mmCIF file of C-alpha atoms in Angstrom:
data_model
loop_
_atom_site.group_PDB
_atom_site.id
_atom_site.type_symbol
_atom_site.label_atom_id
_atom_site.label_comp_id
_atom_site.label_asym_id
_atom_site.label_seq_id
_atom_site.Cartn_x
_atom_site.Cartn_y
_atom_site.Cartn_z
ATOM 1 C CA MET A 19 0.000 0.000 0.000
ATOM 2 C CA LYS A 20 1.322 3.404 -0.957
ATOM 3 C CA ARG A 21 1.991 6.090 1.604
ATOM 4 C CA ALA A 22 -0.630 8.390 0.035
ATOM 5 C CA ASP A 23 -3.233 5.635 0.422
ATOM 6 C CA LEU A 24 -2.232 5.153 4.055
ATOM 7 C CA GLU A 25 -2.487 8.888 4.692
ATOM 8 C CA ARG A 26 -5.982 9.010 3.200
ATOM 9 C CA LEU A 27 -7.002 5.961 5.208
ATOM 10 C CA HIS A 28 -5.612 7.562 8.369
ATOM 11 C CA GLU A 29 -7.516 10.798 7.685
ATOM 12 C CA ILE A 30 -10.764 8.863 7.161
ATOM 13 C CA ALA A 31 -10.193 6.896 10.377
ATOM 14 C CA ARG A 32 -9.420 10.099 12.269
ATOM 15 C CA LEU A 33 -12.601 11.790 11.018
ATOM 16 C CA ARG A 34 -14.638 8.719 11.846
ATOM 17 C CA SER A 35 -13.155 8.736 15.336
ATOM 18 C CA PHE A 36 -14.145 12.392 15.780
ATOM 19 C CA ARG A 37 -17.692 11.587 14.690
ATOM 20 C CA SER A 38 -17.913 8.620 17.076
ATOM 21 C CA GLN A 39 -16.604 10.740 19.951
ATOM 22 C CA ALA A 40 -19.198 13.429 19.176
ATOM 23 C CA GLU A 41 -22.027 10.888 19.169
ATOM 24 C CA LEU A 42 -20.786 9.479 22.455
ATOM 25 C CA GLY A 43 -20.567 12.997 23.881
ATOM 26 C CA LYS A 44 -24.223 13.624 23.007
ATOM 27 C CA ALA A 45 -25.255 10.381 24.689
ATOM 28 C CA ASP A 46 -23.133 11.240 27.747
ATOM 29 C CA ALA A 47 -24.822 14.643 27.985
ATOM 30 C CA ARG A 48 -28.274 13.042 27.934
ATOM 31 C CA VAL A 49 -27.245 10.580 30.648
ATOM 32 C CA ARG A 50 -25.799 13.373 32.800
ATOM 33 C CA SER A 51 -28.978 15.427 32.474
ATOM 34 C CA ILE A 52 -31.117 12.481 33.628
ATOM 35 C CA GLN A 53 -28.695 11.731 36.467
ATOM 36 C CA SER A 54 -28.854 15.312 37.679
ATOM 37 C CA ALA A 55 -32.657 15.253 37.514
ATOM 38 C CA ILE A 56 -32.679 12.093 39.625
ATOM 39 C CA ALA A 57 -30.182 13.582 42.070
ATOM 40 C CA LEU A 58 -32.427 16.535 42.743
ATOM 41 C CA THR A 59 -33.680 16.326 46.245
ATOM 42 C CA PHE A 60 -37.298 17.204 46.348
ATOM 43 C CA PRO A 61 -37.976 19.476 49.296
ATOM 44 C CA GLN A 62 -39.992 17.828 51.980
ATOM 45 C CA GLU A 63 -42.052 19.731 54.475
ATOM 46 C CA GLN A 64 -40.608 19.550 57.948
ATOM 47 C CA ALA A 65 -43.841 20.000 59.833
ATOM 48 C CA GLU A 66 -46.651 17.507 59.678
ATOM 49 C CA PRO A 67 -49.734 18.667 57.810
ATOM 50 C CA THR A 68 -52.216 20.365 60.078
ATOM 51 C CA ASP A 69 -55.372 19.737 58.095
ATOM 52 C CA VAL A 70 -56.852 17.273 55.650
ATOM 53 C CA HIS A 71 -56.185 19.448 52.607
ATOM 54 C CA SER A 72 -52.484 19.887 53.261
ATOM 55 C CA ALA A 73 -52.150 16.165 54.061
ATOM 56 C CA ARG A 74 -53.838 15.302 50.760
ATOM 57 C CA ASP A 75 -51.613 17.749 48.875
ATOM 58 C CA ARG A 76 -48.498 16.303 50.483
ATOM 59 C CA ALA A 77 -49.565 12.722 49.678
ATOM 60 C CA CYS A 78 -50.285 13.662 46.052
ATOM 61 C CA TRP A 79 -46.934 15.390 45.727
ATOM 62 C CA GLN A 80 -45.047 12.432 47.223
ATOM 63 C CA SER A 81 -46.865 10.078 44.865
ATOM 64 C CA TRP A 82 -45.934 12.241 41.892
ATOM 65 C CA ALA A 83 -42.308 12.506 43.031
ATOM 66 C CA GLU A 84 -41.992 8.715 43.323
ATOM 67 C CA LEU A 85 -43.495 8.187 39.862
ATOM 68 C CA GLU A 86 -41.169 10.816 38.425
ATOM 69 C CA ARG A 87 -38.112 9.149 40.015
ATOM 70 C CA ARG A 88 -39.169 5.796 38.544
ATOM 71 C CA ARG A 89 -39.706 7.309 35.106
ATOM 72 C CA LEU A 90 -36.315 9.011 35.194
ATOM 73 C CA THR A 91 -34.598 5.837 36.370
ATOM 74 C CA MET A 92 -36.142 3.846 33.518
ATOM 75 C CA GLU A 93 -35.100 6.541 31.044
ATOM 76 C CA LEU A 94 -31.566 6.438 32.460
ATOM 77 C CA SER A 95 -31.406 2.668 32.008
ATOM 78 C CA ARG A 96 -32.578 2.979 28.411
ATOM 79 C CA LEU A 97 -30.011 5.679 27.664
ATOM 80 C CA ARG A 98 -27.202 3.638 29.200
ATOM 81 C CA ALA A 99 -28.193 0.672 27.044
ATOM 82 C CA GLU A 100 -28.021 2.917 23.966
ATOM 83 C CA GLN A 101 -24.733 4.412 25.135
ATOM 84 C CA GLU A 102 -22.799 1.135 25.398
ATOM 85 C CA PRO A 103 -22.540 0.384 21.641
ATOM 86 C CA LEU A 104 -21.537 4.010 21.038
ATOM 87 C CA ARG A 105 -18.778 3.666 23.634
ATOM 88 C CA LYS A 106 -17.457 0.494 21.981
ATOM 89 C CA SER A 107 -17.615 2.029 18.514
ATOM 90 C CA ALA A 108 -15.790 5.165 19.651
ATOM 91 C CA GLY A 109 -13.064 3.036 21.230
ATOM 92 C CA ARG A 110 -12.594 0.971 18.087
ATOM 93 C CA ASP A 111 -12.518 4.036 15.850
ATOM 94 C CA LEU A 112 -9.968 5.763 18.067
ATOM 95 C CA ALA A 113 -7.778 2.644 18.184
ATOM 96 C CA ARG A 114 -7.957 2.286 14.399
ATOM 97 C CA ALA A 115 -6.842 5.897 13.900
ATOM 98 C CA GLU A 116 -3.983 5.485 16.379
ATOM 99 C CA VAL A 117 -2.752 2.265 14.732
ATOM 100 C CA LEU A 118 -2.766 3.903 11.307
ATOM 101 C CA GLU A 119 -0.863 6.861 12.745
ATOM 102 C CA LYS A 120 1.806 4.505 14.147
ATOM 103 C CA ILE A 121 2.060 2.736 10.778
ATOM 104 C CA LEU A 122 2.532 6.075 9.034
ATOM 105 C CA LYS A 123 5.256 7.103 11.492
ATOM 106 C CA ALA A 124 7.013 3.784 11.003
ATOM 107 C CA LYS A 125 7.171 4.175 7.215
#
């Protein structure tokens, strides 16, 4: 294989690696946003409700908060499952570009 062919192949591998890293970065950002939403501590009232209406409101809010935590946790699991193939692809693309760079330096 000619050096010019190797250089073109290296450039293609490098660009592909950049694209894979960008896709992984987008997935990482989505995961971090869900993680930070889950980490939010919902404020809880310190005092016990004094009447039926405030007790009902508190119970409704706690029910909503638990459902929201479950929904976010399921979304996080789905995103992590989507993220894994992107992580593997980015690693392979980066390794391919680095190997081609070493071959070019050796020639």
